CSV table of C-alpha atoms in Angstrom, one decimal:
chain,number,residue,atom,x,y,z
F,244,UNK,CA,9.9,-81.4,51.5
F,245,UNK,CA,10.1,-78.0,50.1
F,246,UNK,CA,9.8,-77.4,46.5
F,247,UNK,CA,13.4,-75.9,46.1
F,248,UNK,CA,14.8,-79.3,47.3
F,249,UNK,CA,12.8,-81.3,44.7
F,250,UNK,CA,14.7,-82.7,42.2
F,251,UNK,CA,14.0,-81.6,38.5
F,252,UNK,CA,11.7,-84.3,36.8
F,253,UNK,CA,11.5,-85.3,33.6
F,254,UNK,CA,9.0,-83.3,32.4
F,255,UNK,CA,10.5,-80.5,34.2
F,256,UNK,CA,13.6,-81.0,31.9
F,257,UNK,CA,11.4,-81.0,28.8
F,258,UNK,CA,9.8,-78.2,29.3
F,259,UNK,CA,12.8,-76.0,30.0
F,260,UNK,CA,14.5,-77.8,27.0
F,261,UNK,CA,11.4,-76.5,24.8
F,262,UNK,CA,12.1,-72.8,25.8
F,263,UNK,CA,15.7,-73.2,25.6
F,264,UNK,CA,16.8,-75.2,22.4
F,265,UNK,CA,17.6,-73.0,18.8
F,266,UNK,CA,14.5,-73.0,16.6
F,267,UNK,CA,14.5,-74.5,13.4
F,268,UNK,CA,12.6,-72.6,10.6
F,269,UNK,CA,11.8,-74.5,7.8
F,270,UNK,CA,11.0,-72.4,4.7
F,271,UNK,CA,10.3,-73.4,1.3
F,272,UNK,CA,11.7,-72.2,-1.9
F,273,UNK,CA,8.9,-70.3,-4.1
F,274,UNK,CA,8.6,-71.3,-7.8
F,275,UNK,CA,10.4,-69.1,-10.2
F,276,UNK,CA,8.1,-66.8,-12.6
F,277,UNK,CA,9.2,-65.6,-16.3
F,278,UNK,CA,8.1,-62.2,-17.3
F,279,UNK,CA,6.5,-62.5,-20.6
F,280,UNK,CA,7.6,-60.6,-23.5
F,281,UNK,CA,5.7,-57.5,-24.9
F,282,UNK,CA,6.1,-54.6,-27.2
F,283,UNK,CA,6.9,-51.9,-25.5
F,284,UNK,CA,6.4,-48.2,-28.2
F,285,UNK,CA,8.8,-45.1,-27.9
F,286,UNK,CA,9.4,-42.5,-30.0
F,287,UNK,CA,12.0,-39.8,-31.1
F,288,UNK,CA,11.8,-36.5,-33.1
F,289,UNK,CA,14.3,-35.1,-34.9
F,290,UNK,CA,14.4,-31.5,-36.0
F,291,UNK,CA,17.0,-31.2,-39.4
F,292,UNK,CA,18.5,-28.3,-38.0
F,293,UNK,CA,18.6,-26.3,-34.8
F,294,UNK,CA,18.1,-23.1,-35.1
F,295,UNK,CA,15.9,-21.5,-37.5
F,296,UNK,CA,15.0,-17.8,-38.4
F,297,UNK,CA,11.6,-15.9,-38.4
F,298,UNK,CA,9.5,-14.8,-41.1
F,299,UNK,CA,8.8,-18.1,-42.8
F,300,UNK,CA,12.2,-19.7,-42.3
F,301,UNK,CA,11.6,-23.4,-42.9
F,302,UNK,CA,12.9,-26.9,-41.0
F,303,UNK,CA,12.6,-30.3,-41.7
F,304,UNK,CA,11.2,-32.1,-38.9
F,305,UNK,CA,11.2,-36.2,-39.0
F,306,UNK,CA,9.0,-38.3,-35.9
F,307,UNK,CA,10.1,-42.1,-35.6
F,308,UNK,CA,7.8,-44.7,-33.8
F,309,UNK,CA,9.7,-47.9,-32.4
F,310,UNK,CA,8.9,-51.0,-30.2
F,311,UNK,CA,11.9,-51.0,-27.5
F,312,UNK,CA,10.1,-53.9,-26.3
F,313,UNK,CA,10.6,-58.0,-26.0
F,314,UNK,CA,8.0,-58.8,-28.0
F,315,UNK,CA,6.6,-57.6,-31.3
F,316,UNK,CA,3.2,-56.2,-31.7
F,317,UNK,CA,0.2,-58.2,-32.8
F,318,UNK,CA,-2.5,-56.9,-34.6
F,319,UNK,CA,-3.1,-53.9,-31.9
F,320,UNK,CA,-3.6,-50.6,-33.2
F,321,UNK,CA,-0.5,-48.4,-33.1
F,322,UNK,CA,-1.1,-44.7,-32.8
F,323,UNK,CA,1.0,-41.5,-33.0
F,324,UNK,CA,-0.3,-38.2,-31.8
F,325,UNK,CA,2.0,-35.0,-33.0
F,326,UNK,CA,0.8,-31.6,-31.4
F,327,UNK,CA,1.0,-28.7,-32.8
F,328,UNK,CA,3.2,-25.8,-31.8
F,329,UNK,CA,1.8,-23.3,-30.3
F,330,UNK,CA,4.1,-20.3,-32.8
F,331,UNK,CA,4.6,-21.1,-36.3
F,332,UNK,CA,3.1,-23.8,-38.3
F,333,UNK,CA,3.9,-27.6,-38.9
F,334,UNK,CA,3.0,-29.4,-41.7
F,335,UNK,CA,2.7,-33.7,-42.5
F,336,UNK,CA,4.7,-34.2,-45.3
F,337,UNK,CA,3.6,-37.6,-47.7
F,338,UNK,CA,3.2,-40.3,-45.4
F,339,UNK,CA,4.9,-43.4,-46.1
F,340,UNK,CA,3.9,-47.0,-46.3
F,341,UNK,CA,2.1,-47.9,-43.7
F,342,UNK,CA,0.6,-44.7,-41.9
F,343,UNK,CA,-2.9,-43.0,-42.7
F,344,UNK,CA,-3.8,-39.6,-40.9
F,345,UNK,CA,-6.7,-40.5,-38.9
F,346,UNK,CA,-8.0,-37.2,-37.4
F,347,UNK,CA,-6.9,-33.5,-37.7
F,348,UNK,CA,-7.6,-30.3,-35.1
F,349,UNK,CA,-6.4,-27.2,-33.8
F,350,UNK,CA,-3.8,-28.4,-31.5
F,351,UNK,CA,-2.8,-32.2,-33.3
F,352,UNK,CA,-2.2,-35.0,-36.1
F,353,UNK,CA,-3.6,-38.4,-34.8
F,354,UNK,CA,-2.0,-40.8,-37.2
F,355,UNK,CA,-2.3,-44.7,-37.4
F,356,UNK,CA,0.2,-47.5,-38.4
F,357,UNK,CA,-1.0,-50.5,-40.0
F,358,UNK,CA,1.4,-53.2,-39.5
F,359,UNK,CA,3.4,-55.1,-37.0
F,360,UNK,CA,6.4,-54.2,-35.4
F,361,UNK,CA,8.9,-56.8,-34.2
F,362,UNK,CA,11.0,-56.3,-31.6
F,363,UNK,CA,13.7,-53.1,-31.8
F,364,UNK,CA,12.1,-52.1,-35.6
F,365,UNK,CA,11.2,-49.0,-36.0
F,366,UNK,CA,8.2,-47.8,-38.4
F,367,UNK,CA,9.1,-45.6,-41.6
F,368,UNK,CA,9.5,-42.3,-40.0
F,369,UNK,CA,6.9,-39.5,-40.5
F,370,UNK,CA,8.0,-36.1,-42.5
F,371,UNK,CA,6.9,-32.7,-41.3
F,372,UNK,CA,7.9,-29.2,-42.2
F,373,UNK,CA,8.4,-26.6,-39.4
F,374,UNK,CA,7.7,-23.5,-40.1
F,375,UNK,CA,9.3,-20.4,-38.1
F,376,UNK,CA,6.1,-18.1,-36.6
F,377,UNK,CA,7.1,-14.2,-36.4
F,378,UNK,CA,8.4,-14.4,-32.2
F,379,UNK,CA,11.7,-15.2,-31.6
F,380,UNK,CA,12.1,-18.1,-28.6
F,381,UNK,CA,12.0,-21.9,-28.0
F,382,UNK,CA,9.7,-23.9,-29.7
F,383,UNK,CA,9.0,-27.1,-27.9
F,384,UNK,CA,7.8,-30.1,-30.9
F,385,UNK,CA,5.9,-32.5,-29.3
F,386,UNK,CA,4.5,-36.3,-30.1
F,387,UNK,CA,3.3,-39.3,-28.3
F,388,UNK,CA,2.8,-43.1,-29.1
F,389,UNK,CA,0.0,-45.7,-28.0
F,390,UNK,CA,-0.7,-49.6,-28.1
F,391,UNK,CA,-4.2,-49.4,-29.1
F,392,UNK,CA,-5.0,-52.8,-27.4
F,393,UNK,CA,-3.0,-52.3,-24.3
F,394,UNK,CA,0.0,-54.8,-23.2
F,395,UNK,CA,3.3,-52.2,-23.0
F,396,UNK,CA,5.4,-53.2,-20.5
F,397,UNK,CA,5.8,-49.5,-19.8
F,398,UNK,CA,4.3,-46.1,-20.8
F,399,UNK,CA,6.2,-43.8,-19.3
F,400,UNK,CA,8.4,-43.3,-22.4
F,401,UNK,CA,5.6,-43.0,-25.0
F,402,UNK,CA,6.2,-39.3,-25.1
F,403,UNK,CA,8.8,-37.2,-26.6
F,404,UNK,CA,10.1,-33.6,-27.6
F,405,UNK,CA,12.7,-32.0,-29.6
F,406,UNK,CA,13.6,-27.8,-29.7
F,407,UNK,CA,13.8,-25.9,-32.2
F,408,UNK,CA,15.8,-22.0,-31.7
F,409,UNK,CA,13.8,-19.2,-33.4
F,410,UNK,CA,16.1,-16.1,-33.6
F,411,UNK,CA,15.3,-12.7,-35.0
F,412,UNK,CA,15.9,-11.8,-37.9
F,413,UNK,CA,17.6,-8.4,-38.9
F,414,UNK,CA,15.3,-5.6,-39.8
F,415,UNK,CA,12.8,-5.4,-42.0
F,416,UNK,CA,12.2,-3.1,-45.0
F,417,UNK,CA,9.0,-1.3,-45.6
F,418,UNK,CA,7.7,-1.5,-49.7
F,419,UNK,CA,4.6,-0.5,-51.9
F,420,UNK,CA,3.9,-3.9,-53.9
F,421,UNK,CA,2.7,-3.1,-57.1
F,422,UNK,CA,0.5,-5.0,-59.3
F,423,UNK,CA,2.2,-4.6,-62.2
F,424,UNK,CA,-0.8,-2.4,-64.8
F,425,UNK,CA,-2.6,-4.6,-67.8
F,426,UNK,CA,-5.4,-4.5,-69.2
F,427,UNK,CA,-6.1,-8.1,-69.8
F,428,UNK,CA,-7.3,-10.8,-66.8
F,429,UNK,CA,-5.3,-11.5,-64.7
F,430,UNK,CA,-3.6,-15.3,-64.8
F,431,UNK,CA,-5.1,-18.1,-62.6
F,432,UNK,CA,-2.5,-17.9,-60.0
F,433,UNK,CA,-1.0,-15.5,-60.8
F,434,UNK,CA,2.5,-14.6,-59.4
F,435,UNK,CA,5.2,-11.9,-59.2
F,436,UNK,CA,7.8,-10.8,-57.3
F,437,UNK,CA,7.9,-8.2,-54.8
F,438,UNK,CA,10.4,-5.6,-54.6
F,439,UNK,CA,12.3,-3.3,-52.2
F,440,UNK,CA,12.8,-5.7,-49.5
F,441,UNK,CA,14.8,-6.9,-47.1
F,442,UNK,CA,15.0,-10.4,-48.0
F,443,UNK,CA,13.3,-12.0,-51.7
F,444,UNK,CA,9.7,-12.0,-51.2
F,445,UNK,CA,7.7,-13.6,-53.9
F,446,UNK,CA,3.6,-13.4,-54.4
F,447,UNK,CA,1.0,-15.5,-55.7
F,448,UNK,CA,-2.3,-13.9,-56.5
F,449,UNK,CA,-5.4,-16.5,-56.8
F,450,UNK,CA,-9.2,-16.0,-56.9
F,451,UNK,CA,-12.6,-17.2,-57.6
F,452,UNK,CA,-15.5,-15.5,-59.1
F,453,UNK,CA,-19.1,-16.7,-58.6
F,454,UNK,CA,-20.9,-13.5,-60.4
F,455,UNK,CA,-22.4,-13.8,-63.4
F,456,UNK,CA,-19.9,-12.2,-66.3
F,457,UNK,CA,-20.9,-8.9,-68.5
F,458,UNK,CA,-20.7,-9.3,-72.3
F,459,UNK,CA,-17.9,-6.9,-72.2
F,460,UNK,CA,-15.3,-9.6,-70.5
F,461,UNK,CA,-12.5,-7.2,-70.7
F,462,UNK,CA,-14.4,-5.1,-67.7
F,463,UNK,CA,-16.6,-7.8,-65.6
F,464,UNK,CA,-13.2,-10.0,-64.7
F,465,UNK,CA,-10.0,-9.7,-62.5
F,466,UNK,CA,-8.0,-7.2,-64.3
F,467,UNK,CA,-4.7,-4.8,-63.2
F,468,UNK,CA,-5.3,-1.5,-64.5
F,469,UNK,CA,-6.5,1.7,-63.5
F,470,UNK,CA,-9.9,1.6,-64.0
F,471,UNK,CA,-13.3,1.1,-62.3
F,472,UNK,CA,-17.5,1.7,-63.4
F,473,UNK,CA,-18.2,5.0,-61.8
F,474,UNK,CA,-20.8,7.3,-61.5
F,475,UNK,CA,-24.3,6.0,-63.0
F,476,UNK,CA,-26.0,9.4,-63.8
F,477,UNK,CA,-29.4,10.1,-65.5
F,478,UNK,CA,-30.1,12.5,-68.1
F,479,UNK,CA,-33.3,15.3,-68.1
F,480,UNK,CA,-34.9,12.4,-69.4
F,481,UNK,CA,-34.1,9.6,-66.7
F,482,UNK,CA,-32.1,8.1,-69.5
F,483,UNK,CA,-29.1,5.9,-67.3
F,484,UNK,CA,-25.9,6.0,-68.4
F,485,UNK,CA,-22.5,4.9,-66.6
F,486,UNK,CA,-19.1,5.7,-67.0
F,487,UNK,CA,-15.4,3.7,-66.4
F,488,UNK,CA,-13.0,6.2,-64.8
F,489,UNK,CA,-9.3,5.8,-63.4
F,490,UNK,CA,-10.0,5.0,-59.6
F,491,UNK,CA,-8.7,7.9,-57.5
F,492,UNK,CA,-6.3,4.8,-55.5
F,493,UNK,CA,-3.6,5.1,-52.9
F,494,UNK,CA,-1.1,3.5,-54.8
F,495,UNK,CA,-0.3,5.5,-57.5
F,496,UNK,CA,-3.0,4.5,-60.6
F,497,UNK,CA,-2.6,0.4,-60.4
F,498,UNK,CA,-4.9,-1.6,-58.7
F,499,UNK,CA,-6.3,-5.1,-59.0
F,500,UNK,CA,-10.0,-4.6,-60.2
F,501,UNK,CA,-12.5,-6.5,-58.7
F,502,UNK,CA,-16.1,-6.9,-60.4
F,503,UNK,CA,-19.4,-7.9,-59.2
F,504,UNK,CA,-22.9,-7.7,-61.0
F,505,UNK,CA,-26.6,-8.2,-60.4
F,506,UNK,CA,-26.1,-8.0,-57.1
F,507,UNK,CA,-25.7,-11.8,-56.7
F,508,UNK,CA,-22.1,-13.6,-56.5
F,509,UNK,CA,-18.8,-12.5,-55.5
F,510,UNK,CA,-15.2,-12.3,-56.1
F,511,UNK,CA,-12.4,-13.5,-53.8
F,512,UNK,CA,-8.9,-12.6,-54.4
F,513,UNK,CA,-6.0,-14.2,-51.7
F,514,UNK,CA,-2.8,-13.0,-51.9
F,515,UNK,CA,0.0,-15.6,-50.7
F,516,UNK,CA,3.7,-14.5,-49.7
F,517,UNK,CA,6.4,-17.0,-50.4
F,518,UNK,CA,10.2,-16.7,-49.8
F,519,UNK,CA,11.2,-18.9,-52.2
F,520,UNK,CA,10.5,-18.7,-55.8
F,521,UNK,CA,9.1,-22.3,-56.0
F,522,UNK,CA,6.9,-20.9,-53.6
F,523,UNK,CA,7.1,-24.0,-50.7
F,524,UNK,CA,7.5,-21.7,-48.0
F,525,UNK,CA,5.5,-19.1,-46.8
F,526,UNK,CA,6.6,-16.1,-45.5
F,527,UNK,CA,5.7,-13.5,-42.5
F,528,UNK,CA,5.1,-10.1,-43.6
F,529,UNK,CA,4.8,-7.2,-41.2
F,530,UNK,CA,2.5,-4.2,-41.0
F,531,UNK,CA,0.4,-5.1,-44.6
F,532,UNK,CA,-1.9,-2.3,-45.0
F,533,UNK,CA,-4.8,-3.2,-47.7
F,534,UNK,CA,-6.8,-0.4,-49.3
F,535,UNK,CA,-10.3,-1.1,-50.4
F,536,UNK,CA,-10.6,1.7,-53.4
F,537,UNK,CA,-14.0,2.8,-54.8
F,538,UNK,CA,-15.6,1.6,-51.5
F,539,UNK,CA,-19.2,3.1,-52.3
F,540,UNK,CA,-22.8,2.7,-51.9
F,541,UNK,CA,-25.2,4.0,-54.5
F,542,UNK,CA,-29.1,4.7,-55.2
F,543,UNK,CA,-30.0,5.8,-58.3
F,544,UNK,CA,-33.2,7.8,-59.1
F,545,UNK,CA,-33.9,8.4,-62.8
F,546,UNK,CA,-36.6,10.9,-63.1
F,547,UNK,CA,-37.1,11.1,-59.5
F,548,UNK,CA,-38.1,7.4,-58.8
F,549,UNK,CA,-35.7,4.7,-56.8
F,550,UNK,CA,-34.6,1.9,-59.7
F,551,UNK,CA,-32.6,-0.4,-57.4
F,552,UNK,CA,-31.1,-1.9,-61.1
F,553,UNK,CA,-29.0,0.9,-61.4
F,554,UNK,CA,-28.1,0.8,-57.6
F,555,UNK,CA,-25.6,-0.9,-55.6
F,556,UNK,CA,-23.9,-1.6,-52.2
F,557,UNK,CA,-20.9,-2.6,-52.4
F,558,UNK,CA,-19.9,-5.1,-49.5
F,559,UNK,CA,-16.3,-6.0,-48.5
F,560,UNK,CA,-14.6,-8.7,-45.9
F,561,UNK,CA,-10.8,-8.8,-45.4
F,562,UNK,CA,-8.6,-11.9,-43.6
F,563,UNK,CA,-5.4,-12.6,-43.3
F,564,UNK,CA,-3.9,-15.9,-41.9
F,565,UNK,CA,-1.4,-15.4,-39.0
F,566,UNK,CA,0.6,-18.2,-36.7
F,567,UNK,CA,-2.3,-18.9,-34.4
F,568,UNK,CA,-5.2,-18.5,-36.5
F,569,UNK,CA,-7.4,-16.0,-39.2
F,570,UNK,CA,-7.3,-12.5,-38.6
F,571,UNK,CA,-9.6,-9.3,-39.3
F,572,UNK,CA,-7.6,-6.3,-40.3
F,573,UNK,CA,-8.7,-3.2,-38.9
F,574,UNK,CA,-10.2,-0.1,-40.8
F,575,UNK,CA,-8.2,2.7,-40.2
F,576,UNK,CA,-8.9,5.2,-42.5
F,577,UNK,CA,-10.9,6.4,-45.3
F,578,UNK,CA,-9.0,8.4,-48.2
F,579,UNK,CA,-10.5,10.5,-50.8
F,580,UNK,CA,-14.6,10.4,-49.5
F,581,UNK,CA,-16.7,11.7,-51.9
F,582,UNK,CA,-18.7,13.8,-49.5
F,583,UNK,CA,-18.9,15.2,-46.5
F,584,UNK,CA,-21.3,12.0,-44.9
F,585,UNK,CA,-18.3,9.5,-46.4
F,586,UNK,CA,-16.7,9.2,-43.3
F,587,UNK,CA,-14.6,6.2,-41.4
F,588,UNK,CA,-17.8,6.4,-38.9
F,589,UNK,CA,-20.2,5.3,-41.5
F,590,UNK,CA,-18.6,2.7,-42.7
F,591,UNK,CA,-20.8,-0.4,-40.6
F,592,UNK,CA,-19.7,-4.3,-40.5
F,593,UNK,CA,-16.7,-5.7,-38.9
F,594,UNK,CA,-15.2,-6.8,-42.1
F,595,UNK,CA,-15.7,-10.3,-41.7
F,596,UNK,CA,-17.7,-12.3,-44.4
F,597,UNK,CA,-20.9,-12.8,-42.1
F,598,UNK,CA,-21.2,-9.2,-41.3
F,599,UNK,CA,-19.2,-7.0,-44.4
F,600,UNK,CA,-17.9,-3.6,-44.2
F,601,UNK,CA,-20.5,-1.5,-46.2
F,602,UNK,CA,-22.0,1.7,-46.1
F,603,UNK,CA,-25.4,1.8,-45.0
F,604,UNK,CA,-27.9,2.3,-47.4
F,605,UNK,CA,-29.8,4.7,-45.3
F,606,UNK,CA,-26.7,6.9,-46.0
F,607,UNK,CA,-28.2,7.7,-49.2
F,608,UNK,CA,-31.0,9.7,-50.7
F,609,UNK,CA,-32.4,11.6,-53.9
F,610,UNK,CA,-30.6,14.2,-53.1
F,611,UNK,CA,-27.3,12.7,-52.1
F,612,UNK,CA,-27.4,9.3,-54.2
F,613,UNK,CA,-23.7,7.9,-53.3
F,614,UNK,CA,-21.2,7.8,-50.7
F,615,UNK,CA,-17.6,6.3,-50.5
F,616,UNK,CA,-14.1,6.4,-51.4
F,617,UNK,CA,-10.9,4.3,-50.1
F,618,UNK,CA,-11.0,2.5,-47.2
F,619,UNK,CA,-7.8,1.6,-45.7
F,620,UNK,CA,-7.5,-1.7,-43.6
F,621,UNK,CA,-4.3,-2.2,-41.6
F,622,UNK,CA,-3.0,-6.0,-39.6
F,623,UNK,CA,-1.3,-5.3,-36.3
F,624,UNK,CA,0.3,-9.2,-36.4
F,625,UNK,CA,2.9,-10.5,-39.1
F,626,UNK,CA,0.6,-12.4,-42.1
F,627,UNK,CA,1.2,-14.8,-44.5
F,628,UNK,CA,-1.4,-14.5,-46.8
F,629,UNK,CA,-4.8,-12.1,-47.0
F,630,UNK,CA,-7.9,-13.2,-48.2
F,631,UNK,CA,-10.7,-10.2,-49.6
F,632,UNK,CA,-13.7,-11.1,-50.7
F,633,UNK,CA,-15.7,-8.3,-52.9
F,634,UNK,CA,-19.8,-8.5,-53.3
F,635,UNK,CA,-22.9,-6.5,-53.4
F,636,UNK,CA,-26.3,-6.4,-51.9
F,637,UNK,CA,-29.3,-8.8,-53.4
F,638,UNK,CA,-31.6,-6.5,-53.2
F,639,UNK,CA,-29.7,-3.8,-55.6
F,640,UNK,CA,-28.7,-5.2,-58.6
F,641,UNK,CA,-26.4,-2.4,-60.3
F,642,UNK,CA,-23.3,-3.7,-61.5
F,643,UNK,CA,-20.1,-2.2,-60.1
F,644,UNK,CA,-16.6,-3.0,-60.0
F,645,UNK,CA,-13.3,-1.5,-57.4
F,646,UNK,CA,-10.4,-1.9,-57.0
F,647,UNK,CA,-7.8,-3.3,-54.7
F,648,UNK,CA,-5.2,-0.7,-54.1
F,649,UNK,CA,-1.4,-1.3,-53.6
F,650,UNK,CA,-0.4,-3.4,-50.6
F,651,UNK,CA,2.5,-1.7,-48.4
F,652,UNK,CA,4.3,-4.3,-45.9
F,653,UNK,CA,8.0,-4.5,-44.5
F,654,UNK,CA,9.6,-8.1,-45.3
């Protein structure tokens, strides 16, 4: 019988039944998992105002560190990193309870919170002062949080920024900033306003000196006046003698006198610009010009023999502190030269305190025993303070004093 006649058997029936019937899927429900709670650090920075002005202008920053997490922190190390802008300055005011500055640079504050956080508290917030750099722009502020030990539930909101509007600020005014003339030293700081401005500007004069003192005080310390030790001449008989004179200055007769001796030690005068009288806030001033006055080198022959005790070289660095960093000025001229080989050209060093402006000692001779007069230094960027230091040469051990001529800046 053929096979298409055949009547369907029973296991036939099965089998088709297997290919034909709706599967049943059996699944098992998976056990439920809680996600644990954990700490979880953000941070927010809040500038006190928005817009702020150049040439010193000052805001109040505040940074805030808080655990928008489930959990509160335990015993890991909490840290807050605040960069530095790149214009203008930003300084930590006093850090409250709880936070200790850990590590300082160029570019950032590393600071570190002792203490636990619960959940949604925020640490005591951290004071800083902004203030303005000389370009006008945004200025990005910048800070960041970490769990020391690990264990946020996210980190992608550790960071934060804030802006802060620098606009310029309306011209400035140029001015010759006396010292105002006496005869006695000069006050440890010593401050006084300065005039003729476009806004108030306010100075603060402060130094250190490391040479050894002549008996005559009212000379061998920092003193406004007029005067300076000049010439040191010898008579038919080789006798030495040296004589104070009014320093031929830029300024108008009133410098700030500067004194060295033996050739060992130094004196190092900064001058600070404030525009506040309190004097919190430093300010930007614009195209400072500095004069070095009675910049000189001498050798000294009495009866036709080199004494080096009578001799000097007088050795001079200039910096002034900007936005981004220290600054050399740059020599520009030289006013009044005693003789025809005083010249800018002569004048070696690069101003800095490693390598001095000076005038080489080679410069001088029997028959031409000094060279000098008033070197005029000059900064191309806006400066809130200048630093001069005044020495002398080991090897010659004359004494010698100059002065430090007027300032002229716009503010």
């Amino acid at each position: 019988m053929s096979e298409r006649n055949q009547h369907p058997s029973r296991r036939t029936i099965a089998k088709g039944a297997a290919w034909t019937s709706p599967a049943l899927l059996m699944v098992a429900a998976s056990p439920a998992f809680a996600v644990s709670p954990k700490p979880d650090l953000t941070t927010t920075i809040t500038p006190a105002t928005s817009t702020t002005h150049t040439n010193g202008a000052v805001s109040g920053v505040t940074y805030t560190m808080t655990n928008s997490g489930t959990a509160a922190t335990n015993g890991q190390t909490l840290i807050y990193t605040i960069q530095k802008p790149t214009t203008g300055t930003l300084t930590l005011g006093t850090l409250p309870a709880g936070w200790s500055l850990s590590s300082e640079n160029g570019t950032s504050y590393t600071l570190v919170y002792t203490g636990t956080l619960a959940a949604g508290a925020s640490a005591p917030a951290i004071p800083a002062t902004y203030v303005a750099g000389p370009t006008a722009g945004t200025v990005s502020l910048t800070a960041a949080v970490a769990l020391g030990a690990g264990g946020e539930v996210v980190t992608s909101n550790n960071a934060a920024s804030a802006s802060v509007t620098v606009t310029a600020s309306a011209a400035c005014k140029s001015t010759t900033m006396t010292w105002a003339a006496s005869t006695t030293k000069t006050t440890n700081p010593y401050d006084f306003q300065v005039t003729g401005t476009t806004y108030p500007l306010y100075a603060r004069v402060t130094y250190t000196e490391t040479a050894a003192q002549d008996t005559n005080t009212t000379k061998y310390q920092l003193t406004r006046g007029k005067n300076a030790w000049g010439q040191v001449s010898a008579d038919f008989f080789g006798n030495l003698s040296y004589n104070q004179y009014a320093i031929n200055t830029t300024g108008g007769g009133n410098d700030l006198i500067l004194s060295q001796k033996a050739g060992t030690g130094a004196t190092t005068v900064t001058v600070s610009f404030y525009q506040d009288a309190a004097r919190t806030i430093p300010a930007y001033v614009n195209n400072l010009v500095v004069p070095l006055d009675d910049f000189s080198t001498q050798r000294t022959y009495p009866g036709g023999t080199y004494d080096p005790t009578w001799s000097y070289q007088e050795l001079w660095s200039v910096s002034g502190a900007t936005a981004t960093g220290a600054v050399t000025p740059t020599k520009t001229a030289l006013q009044n030269p005693y003789n025809a080989t005083s010249t800018l050209a002569n004048v070696s060093g690069s101003g800095t305190l490693a390598d001095p402006w000076n005038f080489p000692v080679a410069l001088t001779n029997s028959s031409r025993n000094q060279v000098g007069g008033n070197l005029i230094t000059s900064f191309s960027s806006p400066v809130t303070s200048v630093t001069v230091t005044y020495g002398s040469n080991s090897t010659m051990t004359g004494r010698q004093s100059a002065g430090l001529g007027q300032f002229t800046l716009c503010y």
